[in-house]
Amino acid sequence: LRLGFDLIRSNPKICGYSITSMVDGNVAEGLWTFRRELKPGMLETLRDGWAPLRWCLFVEPLHGYAGRPIDLEAVLANEDVLRPGTYPAHLKICGSAGTVWEQRIDFSVPAPVKGSDAPLTVTVLRVSVTLDIPPGVYEFAASQEQGGAPVNGRREFCL
């Protein structure tokens, strides 16, 4: 469900999302079990998924090979939390070897076009990197250093 929220919330053309199955049916798509208990981690996922300011992080491929290119994307879903302006962000990849890649970047939230709403998303980073590092589990992390506190700033992946 978390990846689904990332995909939906990072799309500037989609302004809503409706979950239609509360209880598990034949394919376990619900938020609750048959006993009407929330599935583990579901409450946190829903809270973060609908947060007015949240990171949507993508690593492609999620399971790849060291020494080959991977694509990183960081999109900020913003429901009128950040005003138009420039903000600093810190993006990095960490694992058992420590921090293996990082970038500080300033991103801009544009002013809305007269007569329209502010944009729902801001693409902060889209880059391809090659990491010549030991195989293992790594985490792509994003943080806004000033002006806001977005949730969901982590994406785990394997090389």
Tab-separated table of N, CA and C in Angstrom:
chain	number	residue	atom	x	y	z
A	1	LEU	N	0.822	-1.195	0.000
A	1	LEU	CA	0.000	0.000	0.000
A	1	LEU	C	0.865	1.258	0.000
A	2	ARG	N	2.037	1.192	0.668
A	2	ARG	CA	2.907	2.376	0.720
A	2	ARG	C	3.395	2.759	-0.672
A	3	LEU	N	3.819	1.785	-1.460
A	3	LEU	CA	4.258	2.073	-2.831
A	3	LEU	C	3.096	2.639	-3.638
A	4	GLY	N	1.902	2.129	-3.422
A	4	GLY	CA	0.723	2.657	-4.103
A	4	GLY	C	0.504	4.123	-3.779
A	5	PHE	N	0.634	4.486	-2.503
A	5	PHE	CA	0.523	5.899	-2.124
A	5	PHE	C	1.609	6.722	-2.812
A	6	ASP	N	2.836	6.201	-2.862
A	6	ASP	CA	3.918	6.934	-3.531
A	6	ASP	C	3.592	7.175	-4.995
A	7	LEU	N	3.100	6.163	-5.670
A	7	LEU	CA	2.770	6.297	-7.090
A	7	LEU	C	1.635	7.293	-7.317
A	8	ILE	N	0.628	7.227	-6.487
A	8	ILE	CA	-0.527	8.117	-6.651
A	8	ILE	C	-0.185	9.543	-6.242
A	9	ARG	N	0.442	9.702	-5.084
A	9	ARG	CA	0.718	11.049	-4.579
A	9	ARG	C	1.793	11.773	-5.378
A	10	SER	N	2.659	11.048	-6.083
A	10	SER	CA	3.700	11.707	-6.883
A	10	SER	C	3.193	12.150	-8.249
A	11	ASN	N	1.987	11.754	-8.606
A	11	ASN	CA	1.420	12.099	-9.909
A	11	ASN	C	0.663	13.425	-9.796
A	12	PRO	N	1.122	14.470	-10.486
A	12	PRO	CA	0.480	15.780	-10.338
A	12	PRO	C	-0.924	15.851	-10.943
A	13	LYS	N	-1.334	14.833	-11.680
A	13	LYS	CA	-2.660	14.832	-12.312
A	13	LYS	C	-3.720	14.142	-11.464
A	14	ILE	N	-3.313	13.516	-10.354
A	14	ILE	CA	-4.261	12.792	-9.502
A	14	ILE	C	-4.423	13.562	-8.198
A	15	CYS	N	-5.671	13.904	-7.848
A	15	CYS	CA	-5.895	14.713	-6.640
A	15	CYS	C	-6.669	13.950	-5.564
A	16	GLY	N	-6.910	12.653	-5.742
A	16	GLY	CA	-7.640	11.902	-4.728
A	16	GLY	C	-7.402	10.418	-4.864
A	17	TYR	N	-7.758	9.695	-3.815
A	17	TYR	CA	-7.563	8.251	-3.795
A	17	TYR	C	-8.602	7.665	-2.849
A	18	SER	N	-9.347	6.692	-3.324
A	18	SER	CA	-10.392	6.062	-2.521
A	18	SER	C	-10.076	4.580	-2.342
A	19	ILE	N	-10.015	4.167	-1.097
A	19	ILE	CA	-9.814	2.746	-0.801
A	19	ILE	C	-11.197	2.133	-0.651
A	20	THR	N	-11.487	1.124	-1.450
A	20	THR	CA	-12.851	0.596	-1.503
A	20	THR	C	-13.051	-0.696	-0.736
A	21	SER	N	-12.020	-1.267	-0.175
A	21	SER	CA	-12.179	-2.529	0.532
A	21	SER	C	-11.587	-2.422	1.935
A	22	MET	N	-12.454	-2.353	2.924
A	22	MET	CA	-11.980	-2.274	4.308
A	22	MET	C	-11.573	-3.647	4.840
A	23	VAL	N	-12.387	-4.668	4.540
A	23	VAL	CA	-12.166	-5.997	5.094
A	23	VAL	C	-11.698	-6.926	3.986
A	24	ASP	N	-10.789	-7.827	4.335
A	24	ASP	CA	-10.278	-8.793	3.367
A	24	ASP	C	-11.405	-9.552	2.684
A	25	GLY	N	-11.278	-9.670	1.397
A	25	GLY	CA	-12.173	-10.524	0.624
A	25	GLY	C	-11.415	-11.781	0.260
A	26	ASN	N	-11.620	-12.266	-0.939
A	26	ASN	CA	-10.947	-13.491	-1.368
A	26	ASN	C	-9.478	-13.277	-1.702
A	27	VAL	N	-9.039	-12.036	-1.899
A	27	VAL	CA	-7.659	-11.795	-2.317
A	27	VAL	C	-6.860	-10.952	-1.319
A	28	ALA	N	-7.335	-10.789	-0.109
A	28	ALA	CA	-6.631	-10.108	0.984
A	28	ALA	C	-6.280	-8.662	0.659
A	29	GLU	N	-7.176	-7.949	-0.006
A	29	GLU	CA	-6.886	-6.572	-0.376
A	29	GLU	C	-7.327	-5.559	0.667
A	30	GLY	N	-7.945	-5.980	1.738
A	30	GLY	CA	-8.493	-5.047	2.713
A	30	GLY	C	-7.472	-4.489	3.683
A	31	LEU	N	-7.919	-3.477	4.422
A	31	LEU	CA	-7.091	-2.864	5.453
A	31	LEU	C	-7.194	-3.637	6.764
A	32	TRP	N	-8.302	-4.348	6.922
A	32	TRP	CA	-8.544	-5.142	8.119
A	32	TRP	C	-8.517	-6.618	7.766
A	33	THR	N	-8.306	-7.441	8.791
A	33	THR	CA	-8.417	-8.888	8.629
A	33	THR	C	-9.894	-9.273	8.743
A	34	PHE	N	-10.204	-10.551	8.549
A	34	PHE	CA	-11.578	-11.022	8.724
A	34	PHE	C	-12.077	-10.789	10.149
A	35	ARG	N	-11.174	-10.709	11.111
A	35	ARG	CA	-11.544	-10.460	12.505
A	35	ARG	C	-11.704	-8.975	12.799
A	36	ARG	N	-11.647	-8.163	11.754
A	36	ARG	CA	-11.798	-6.728	11.852
A	36	ARG	C	-10.707	-6.075	12.708
A	37	GLU	N	-9.480	-6.566	12.533
A	37	GLU	CA	-8.307	-5.983	13.177
A	37	GLU	C	-7.448	-5.370	12.088
A	38	LEU	N	-6.939	-4.168	12.337
A	38	LEU	CA	-6.051	-3.554	11.362
A	38	LEU	C	-4.828	-4.433	11.137
A	39	LYS	N	-4.413	-4.555	9.905
A	39	LYS	CA	-3.203	-5.314	9.598
A	39	LYS	C	-1.998	-4.576	10.172
A	40	PRO	N	-0.923	-5.294	10.500
A	40	PRO	CA	0.258	-4.652	11.085
A	40	PRO	C	0.800	-3.541	10.186
A	41	GLY	N	1.062	-2.390	10.789
A	41	GLY	CA	1.620	-1.253	10.071
A	41	GLY	C	0.627	-0.461	9.237
A	42	MET	N	-0.631	-0.897	9.180
A	42	MET	CA	-1.609	-0.250	8.306
A	42	MET	C	-1.950	1.170	8.753
A	43	LEU	N	-2.108	1.379	10.043
A	43	LEU	CA	-2.470	2.706	10.540
A	43	LEU	C	-1.386	3.736	10.192
A	44	GLU	N	-0.123	3.352	10.394
A	44	GLU	CA	0.985	4.252	10.062
A	44	GLU	C	1.048	4.523	8.563
A	45	THR	N	0.809	3.483	7.763
A	45	THR	CA	0.825	3.635	6.309
A	45	THR	C	-0.266	4.595	5.853
A	46	LEU	N	-1.454	4.473	6.396
A	46	LEU	CA	-2.553	5.367	6.036
A	46	LEU	C	-2.282	6.800	6.485
A	47	ARG	N	-1.766	6.950	7.701
A	47	ARG	CA	-1.462	8.287	8.208
A	47	ARG	C	-0.408	8.965	7.329
A	48	ASP	N	0.668	8.253	7.009
A	48	ASP	CA	1.713	8.809	6.152
A	48	ASP	C	1.225	8.998	4.719
A	49	GLY	N	0.395	8.071	4.240
A	49	GLY	CA	-0.085	8.142	2.861
A	49	GLY	C	-0.906	9.380	2.574
A	50	TRP	N	-1.702	9.805	3.539
A	50	TRP	CA	-2.562	10.977	3.353
A	50	TRP	C	-1.993	12.248	3.991
A	51	ALA	N	-0.749	12.204	4.421
A	51	ALA	CA	-0.145	13.399	5.024
A	51	ALA	C	-0.101	14.530	3.996
A	52	PRO	N	-0.360	15.750	4.415
A	52	PRO	CA	-0.384	16.862	3.464
A	52	PRO	C	0.985	17.203	2.865
A	53	LEU	N	2.066	16.778	3.527
A	53	LEU	CA	3.412	16.993	3.000
A	53	LEU	C	4.181	15.692	3.176
A	54	ARG	N	4.505	15.039	2.039
A	54	ARG	CA	5.158	13.727	2.138
A	54	ARG	C	6.099	13.510	0.972
A	55	TRP	N	7.175	12.780	1.259
A	55	TRP	CA	8.100	12.347	0.220
A	55	TRP	C	7.535	11.141	-0.505
A	56	CYS	N	7.762	11.073	-1.798
A	56	CYS	CA	7.494	9.898	-2.622
A	56	CYS	C	8.832	9.540	-3.254
A	57	LEU	N	9.440	8.467	-2.757
A	57	LEU	CA	10.786	8.094	-3.186
A	57	LEU	C	10.748	6.832	-4.029
A	58	PHE	N	11.566	6.830	-5.084
A	58	PHE	CA	11.611	5.700	-6.000
A	58	PHE	C	13.060	5.329	-6.294
A	59	VAL	N	13.323	4.034	-6.314
A	59	VAL	CA	14.612	3.487	-6.725
A	59	VAL	C	14.300	2.419	-7.762
A	60	GLU	N	14.947	2.517	-8.905
A	60	GLU	CA	14.695	1.551	-9.986
A	60	GLU	C	16.014	1.029	-10.506
A	61	PRO	N	16.292	-0.250	-10.413
A	61	PRO	CA	15.452	-1.299	-9.853
A	61	PRO	C	15.585	-1.372	-8.323
A	62	LEU	N	14.556	-1.918	-7.678
A	62	LEU	CA	14.603	-2.105	-6.226
A	62	LEU	C	15.559	-3.219	-5.825
A	63	HIS	N	15.775	-4.155	-6.730
A	63	HIS	CA	16.723	-5.253	-6.533
A	63	HIS	C	17.648	-5.240	-7.733
A	64	GLY	N	18.858	-4.718	-7.556
A	64	GLY	CA	19.763	-4.558	-8.680
A	64	GLY	C	21.148	-5.078	-8.353
A	65	TYR	N	22.123	-4.613	-9.132
A	65	TYR	CA	23.495	-5.077	-9.002
A	65	TYR	C	24.420	-3.901	-8.734
A	66	ALA	N	25.360	-4.087	-7.826
A	66	ALA	CA	26.371	-3.062	-7.568
A	66	ALA	C	27.173	-2.843	-8.841
A	67	GLY	N	27.543	-1.594	-9.086
A	67	GLY	CA	28.322	-1.273	-10.272
A	67	GLY	C	27.488	-1.030	-11.517
A	68	ARG	N	26.185	-1.162	-11.410
A	68	ARG	CA	25.284	-0.865	-12.529
A	68	ARG	C	24.423	0.339	-12.173
A	69	PRO	N	23.964	1.082	-13.175
A	69	PRO	CA	23.179	2.294	-12.877
A	69	PRO	C	21.850	1.981	-12.180
A	70	ILE	N	21.494	2.866	-11.253
A	70	ILE	CA	20.163	2.838	-10.649
A	70	ILE	C	19.577	4.240	-10.785
A	71	ASP	N	18.272	4.305	-10.942
A	71	ASP	CA	17.577	5.580	-11.069
A	71	ASP	C	16.971	5.950	-9.725
A	72	LEU	N	17.213	7.177	-9.301
A	72	LEU	CA	16.659	7.701	-8.054
A	72	LEU	C	15.716	8.845	-8.398
A	73	GLU	N	14.571	8.857	-7.723
A	73	GLU	CA	13.631	9.955	-7.909
A	73	GLU	C	13.033	10.321	-6.560
A	74	ALA	N	12.991	11.618	-6.290
A	74	ALA	CA	12.388	12.137	-5.064
A	74	ALA	C	11.378	13.200	-5.466
A	75	VAL	N	10.112	12.947	-5.128
A	75	VAL	CA	9.024	13.866	-5.424
A	75	VAL	C	8.388	14.261	-4.105
A	76	LEU	N	8.073	15.516	-3.961
A	76	LEU	CA	7.428	15.997	-2.752
A	76	LEU	C	5.966	16.283	-3.042
A	77	ALA	N	5.079	15.544	-2.383
A	77	ALA	CA	3.640	15.808	-2.484
A	77	ALA	C	3.314	16.911	-1.489
A	78	ASN	N	2.684	17.966	-1.978
A	78	ASN	CA	2.473	19.159	-1.171
A	78	ASN	C	1.036	19.644	-1.339
A	79	GLU	N	0.268	19.569	-0.266
A	79	GLU	CA	-1.103	20.089	-0.285
A	79	GLU	C	-1.131	21.437	0.420
A	80	ASP	N	-0.592	22.441	-0.223
A	80	ASP	CA	-0.589	23.820	0.281
A	80	ASP	C	0.121	23.990	1.620
A	81	VAL	N	1.060	23.099	1.940
A	81	VAL	CA	1.832	23.259	3.169
A	81	VAL	C	2.995	24.210	2.920
A	82	LEU	N	3.723	23.984	1.832
A	82	LEU	CA	4.852	24.852	1.493
A	82	LEU	C	4.384	25.988	0.602
A	83	ARG	N	4.725	27.178	0.971
A	83	ARG	CA	4.414	28.342	0.139
A	83	ARG	C	5.421	28.412	-1.007
A	84	PRO	N	5.093	29.146	-2.065
A	84	PRO	CA	6.071	29.309	-3.152
A	84	PRO	C	7.393	29.838	-2.608
A	85	GLY	N	8.482	29.249	-3.092
A	85	GLY	CA	9.809	29.653	-2.639
A	85	GLY	C	10.818	28.554	-2.885
A	86	THR	N	12.008	28.748	-2.371
A	86	THR	CA	13.098	27.794	-2.527
A	86	THR	C	13.422	27.188	-1.168
A	87	TYR	N	13.623	25.865	-1.166
A	87	TYR	CA	13.865	25.119	0.065
A	87	TYR	C	15.049	24.175	-0.122
A	88	PRO	N	15.821	23.940	0.943
A	88	PRO	CA	16.942	23.005	0.851
A	88	PRO	C	16.521	21.576	1.218
A	89	ALA	N	17.098	20.607	0.512
A	89	ALA	CA	16.847	19.194	0.805
A	89	ALA	C	18.179	18.452	0.844
A	90	HIS	N	18.211	17.385	1.606
A	90	HIS	CA	19.390	16.525	1.705
A	90	HIS	C	18.953	15.113	1.345
A	91	LEU	N	19.590	14.534	0.335
A	91	LEU	CA	19.271	13.185	-0.117
A	91	LEU	C	20.524	12.332	0.007
A	92	LYS	N	20.357	11.095	0.463
A	92	LYS	CA	21.529	10.244	0.625
A	92	LYS	C	21.148	8.779	0.551
A	93	ILE	N	22.161	7.957	0.348
A	93	ILE	CA	22.015	6.504	0.371
A	93	ILE	C	22.969	5.980	1.436
A	94	CYS	N	22.419	5.190	2.362
A	94	CYS	CA	23.189	4.618	3.462
A	94	CYS	C	23.002	3.111	3.488
A	95	GLY	N	23.981	2.430	4.043
A	95	GLY	CA	23.912	0.982	4.228
A	95	GLY	C	24.934	0.579	5.264
A	96	SER	N	25.298	-0.700	5.257
A	96	SER	CA	26.265	-1.190	6.240
A	96	SER	C	27.628	-0.523	6.073
A	97	ALA	N	27.922	-0.018	4.880
A	97	ALA	CA	29.191	0.670	4.625
A	97	ALA	C	29.111	2.153	4.991
A	98	GLY	N	28.006	2.595	5.584
A	98	GLY	CA	27.815	4.000	5.918
A	98	GLY	C	27.151	4.744	4.778
A	99	THR	N	27.372	6.041	4.687
A	99	THR	CA	26.812	6.847	3.605
A	99	THR	C	27.652	6.627	2.358
A	100	VAL	N	27.009	6.150	1.273
A	100	VAL	CA	27.728	5.831	0.038
A	100	VAL	C	27.440	6.830	-1.082
A	101	TRP	N	26.438	7.680	-0.892
A	101	TRP	CA	26.097	8.718	-1.870
A	101	TRP	C	25.260	9.762	-1.156
A	102	GLU	N	25.492	11.021	-1.488
A	102	GLU	CA	24.626	12.068	-0.944
A	102	GLU	C	24.672	13.299	-1.833
A	103	GLN	N	23.600	14.063	-1.748
A	103	GLN	CA	23.495	15.301	-2.511
A	103	GLN	C	22.604	16.273	-1.753
A	104	ARG	N	23.072	17.479	-1.652
A	104	ARG	CA	22.245	18.564	-1.115
A	104	ARG	C	21.756	19.360	-2.317
A	105	ILE	N	20.507	19.721	-2.285
A	105	ILE	CA	19.902	20.381	-3.442
A	105	ILE	C	18.879	21.394	-2.965
A	106	ASP	N	18.776	22.486	-3.675
A	106	ASP	CA	17.705	23.446	-3.429
A	106	ASP	C	16.609	23.182	-4.456
A	107	PHE	N	15.384	23.112	-4.000
A	107	PHE	CA	14.262	22.914	-4.916
A	107	PHE	C	13.276	24.061	-4.755
A	108	SER	N	12.509	24.287	-5.804
A	108	SER	CA	11.570	25.409	-5.804
A	108	SER	C	10.134	24.933	-5.856
A	109	VAL	N	9.301	25.562	-5.059
A	109	VAL	CA	7.857	25.380	-5.135
A	109	VAL	C	7.340	26.573	-5.923
A	110	PRO	N	6.802	26.317	-7.118
A	110	PRO	CA	6.372	27.450	-7.949
A	110	PRO	C	5.072	28.073	-7.441
A	111	ALA	N	4.907	29.325	-7.759
A	111	ALA	CA	3.646	30.010	-7.457
A	111	ALA	C	2.577	29.485	-8.407
A	112	PRO	N	1.352	29.354	-7.943
A	112	PRO	CA	0.292	28.869	-8.840
A	112	PRO	C	0.008	29.875	-9.957
A	113	VAL	N	-0.375	29.334	-11.080
A	113	VAL	CA	-0.803	30.178	-12.186
A	113	VAL	C	-2.085	30.877	-11.757
A	114	LYS	N	-2.222	32.150	-12.111
A	114	LYS	CA	-3.392	32.926	-11.693
A	114	LYS	C	-4.680	32.191	-12.092
A	115	GLY	N	-5.567	32.033	-11.128
A	115	GLY	CA	-6.848	31.375	-11.369
A	115	GLY	C	-6.811	29.858	-11.226
A	116	SER	N	-5.674	29.305	-10.777
A	116	SER	CA	-5.605	27.850	-10.600
A	116	SER	C	-5.018	27.525	-9.225
A	117	ASP	N	-5.104	26.267	-8.885
A	117	ASP	CA	-4.550	25.798	-7.614
A	117	ASP	C	-3.044	25.626	-7.719
A	118	ALA	N	-2.385	25.586	-6.564
A	118	ALA	CA	-0.947	25.325	-6.525
A	118	ALA	C	-0.685	23.893	-6.991
A	119	PRO	N	0.498	23.608	-7.510
A	119	PRO	CA	0.804	22.243	-7.949
A	119	PRO	C	0.779	21.267	-6.775
A	120	LEU	N	0.338	20.046	-7.043
A	120	LEU	CA	0.246	19.012	-6.006
A	120	LEU	C	1.590	18.349	-5.727
A	121	THR	N	2.530	18.449	-6.675
A	121	THR	CA	3.826	17.790	-6.509
A	121	THR	C	4.953	18.688	-6.990
A	122	VAL	N	6.131	18.425	-6.438
A	122	VAL	CA	7.358	19.081	-6.884
A	122	VAL	C	8.408	17.990	-7.028
A	123	THR	N	8.970	17.852	-8.218
A	123	THR	CA	10.062	16.902	-8.405
A	123	THR	C	11.333	17.546	-7.869
A	124	VAL	N	11.919	16.925	-6.854
A	124	VAL	CA	13.109	17.455	-6.203
A	124	VAL	C	14.369	16.894	-6.846
A	125	LEU	N	14.351	15.604	-7.202
A	125	LEU	CA	15.534	14.956	-7.763
A	125	LEU	C	15.110	13.858	-8.725
A	126	ARG	N	15.791	13.777	-9.836
A	126	ARG	CA	15.672	12.647	-10.769
A	126	ARG	C	17.044	12.469	-11.380
A	127	VAL	N	17.723	11.383	-10.988
A	127	VAL	CA	19.106	11.186	-11.394
A	127	VAL	C	19.403	9.696	-11.525
A	128	SER	N	20.366	9.369	-12.345
A	128	SER	CA	20.864	8.002	-12.473
A	128	SER	C	22.270	7.971	-11.888
A	129	VAL	N	22.525	7.020	-10.989
A	129	VAL	CA	23.840	6.900	-10.361
A	129	VAL	C	24.338	5.469	-10.467
A	130	THR	N	25.642	5.328	-10.483
A	130	THR	CA	26.271	4.004	-10.447
A	130	THR	C	27.054	3.931	-9.151
A	131	LEU	N	26.724	2.945	-8.334
A	131	LEU	CA	27.355	2.799	-7.025
A	131	LEU	C	28.219	1.552	-7.026
A	132	ASP	N	29.506	1.735	-6.924
A	132	ASP	CA	30.437	0.612	-6.858
A	132	ASP	C	30.687	0.307	-5.382
A	133	ILE	N	29.745	-0.405	-4.781
A	133	ILE	CA	29.733	-0.632	-3.342
A	133	ILE	C	29.485	-2.109	-3.070
A	134	PRO	N	29.729	-2.560	-1.842
A	134	PRO	CA	29.460	-3.960	-1.519
A	134	PRO	C	27.979	-4.294	-1.635
A	135	PRO	N	27.646	-5.513	-2.042
A	135	PRO	CA	26.236	-5.913	-2.084
A	135	PRO	C	25.612	-5.827	-0.686
A	136	GLY	N	24.324	-5.558	-0.653
A	136	GLY	CA	23.631	-5.485	0.626
A	136	GLY	C	22.343	-4.698	0.519
A	137	VAL	N	21.773	-4.425	1.677
A	137	VAL	CA	20.538	-3.646	1.769
A	137	VAL	C	20.923	-2.193	2.028
A	138	TYR	N	20.338	-1.297	1.266
A	138	TYR	CA	20.617	0.130	1.378
A	138	TYR	C	19.308	0.900	1.527
A	139	GLU	N	19.433	2.166	1.938
A	139	GLU	CA	18.263	3.008	2.127
A	139	GLU	C	18.498	4.355	1.439
A	140	PHE	N	17.561	4.716	0.575
A	140	PHE	CA	17.543	6.037	-0.043
A	140	PHE	C	16.722	6.910	0.891
A	141	ALA	N	17.318	7.992	1.377
A	141	ALA	CA	16.658	8.851	2.371
A	141	ALA	C	16.622	10.293	1.890
A	142	ALA	N	15.533	10.972	2.216
A	142	ALA	CA	15.364	12.369	1.858
A	142	ALA	C	14.869	13.137	3.073
A	143	SER	N	15.388	14.347	3.231
A	143	SER	CA	14.903	15.220	4.296
A	143	SER	C	14.896	16.653	3.780
A	144	GLN	N	13.932	17.388	4.251
A	144	GLN	CA	13.862	18.809	3.946
A	144	GLN	C	14.542	19.516	5.106
A	145	GLU	N	15.543	20.321	4.819
A	145	GLU	CA	16.361	20.892	5.882
A	145	GLU	C	15.787	22.152	6.506
A	146	GLN	N	14.786	22.746	5.840
A	146	GLN	CA	14.225	23.991	6.367
A	146	GLN	C	12.858	24.221	5.737
A	147	GLY	N	11.920	24.737	6.525
A	147	GLY	CA	10.643	25.156	5.975
A	147	GLY	C	9.521	24.142	6.022
A	148	GLY	N	9.800	22.895	6.338
A	148	GLY	CA	8.757	21.872	6.397
A	148	GLY	C	9.313	20.560	6.906
A	149	ALA	N	8.426	19.657	7.276
A	149	ALA	CA	8.830	18.354	7.804
A	149	ALA	C	8.020	17.246	7.118
A	150	PRO	N	8.360	16.919	5.867
A	150	PRO	CA	7.614	15.866	5.166
A	150	PRO	C	7.805	14.505	5.830
A	151	VAL	N	6.772	13.670	5.760
A	151	VAL	CA	6.863	12.302	6.261
A	151	VAL	C	7.327	11.390	5.125
A	152	ASN	N	7.628	10.138	5.464
A	152	ASN	CA	7.892	9.080	4.483
A	152	ASN	C	9.186	9.309	3.716
A	153	GLY	N	10.255	9.678	4.385
A	153	GLY	CA	11.500	9.989	3.704
A	153	GLY	C	12.487	8.848	3.577
A	154	ARG	N	12.005	7.603	3.416
A	154	ARG	CA	12.906	6.443	3.323
A	154	ARG	C	12.392	5.453	2.271
A	155	ARG	N	13.330	4.832	1.540
A	155	ARG	CA	12.987	3.739	0.600
A	155	ARG	C	14.147	2.751	0.640
A	156	GLU	N	13.868	1.531	1.031
A	156	GLU	CA	14.878	0.476	1.122
A	156	GLU	C	15.003	-0.232	-0.220
A	157	PHE	N	16.242	-0.612	-0.561
A	157	PHE	CA	16.476	-1.361	-1.799
A	157	PHE	C	17.693	-2.258	-1.604
A	158	CYS	N	17.872	-3.221	-2.496
A	158	CYS	CA	18.951	-4.202	-2.397
A	158	CYS	C	19.847	-4.156	-3.620
A	159	LEU	N	21.128	-4.234	-3.386
A	159	LEU	CA	22.107	-4.384	-4.467
A	159	LEU	C	22.856	-5.671	-4.229
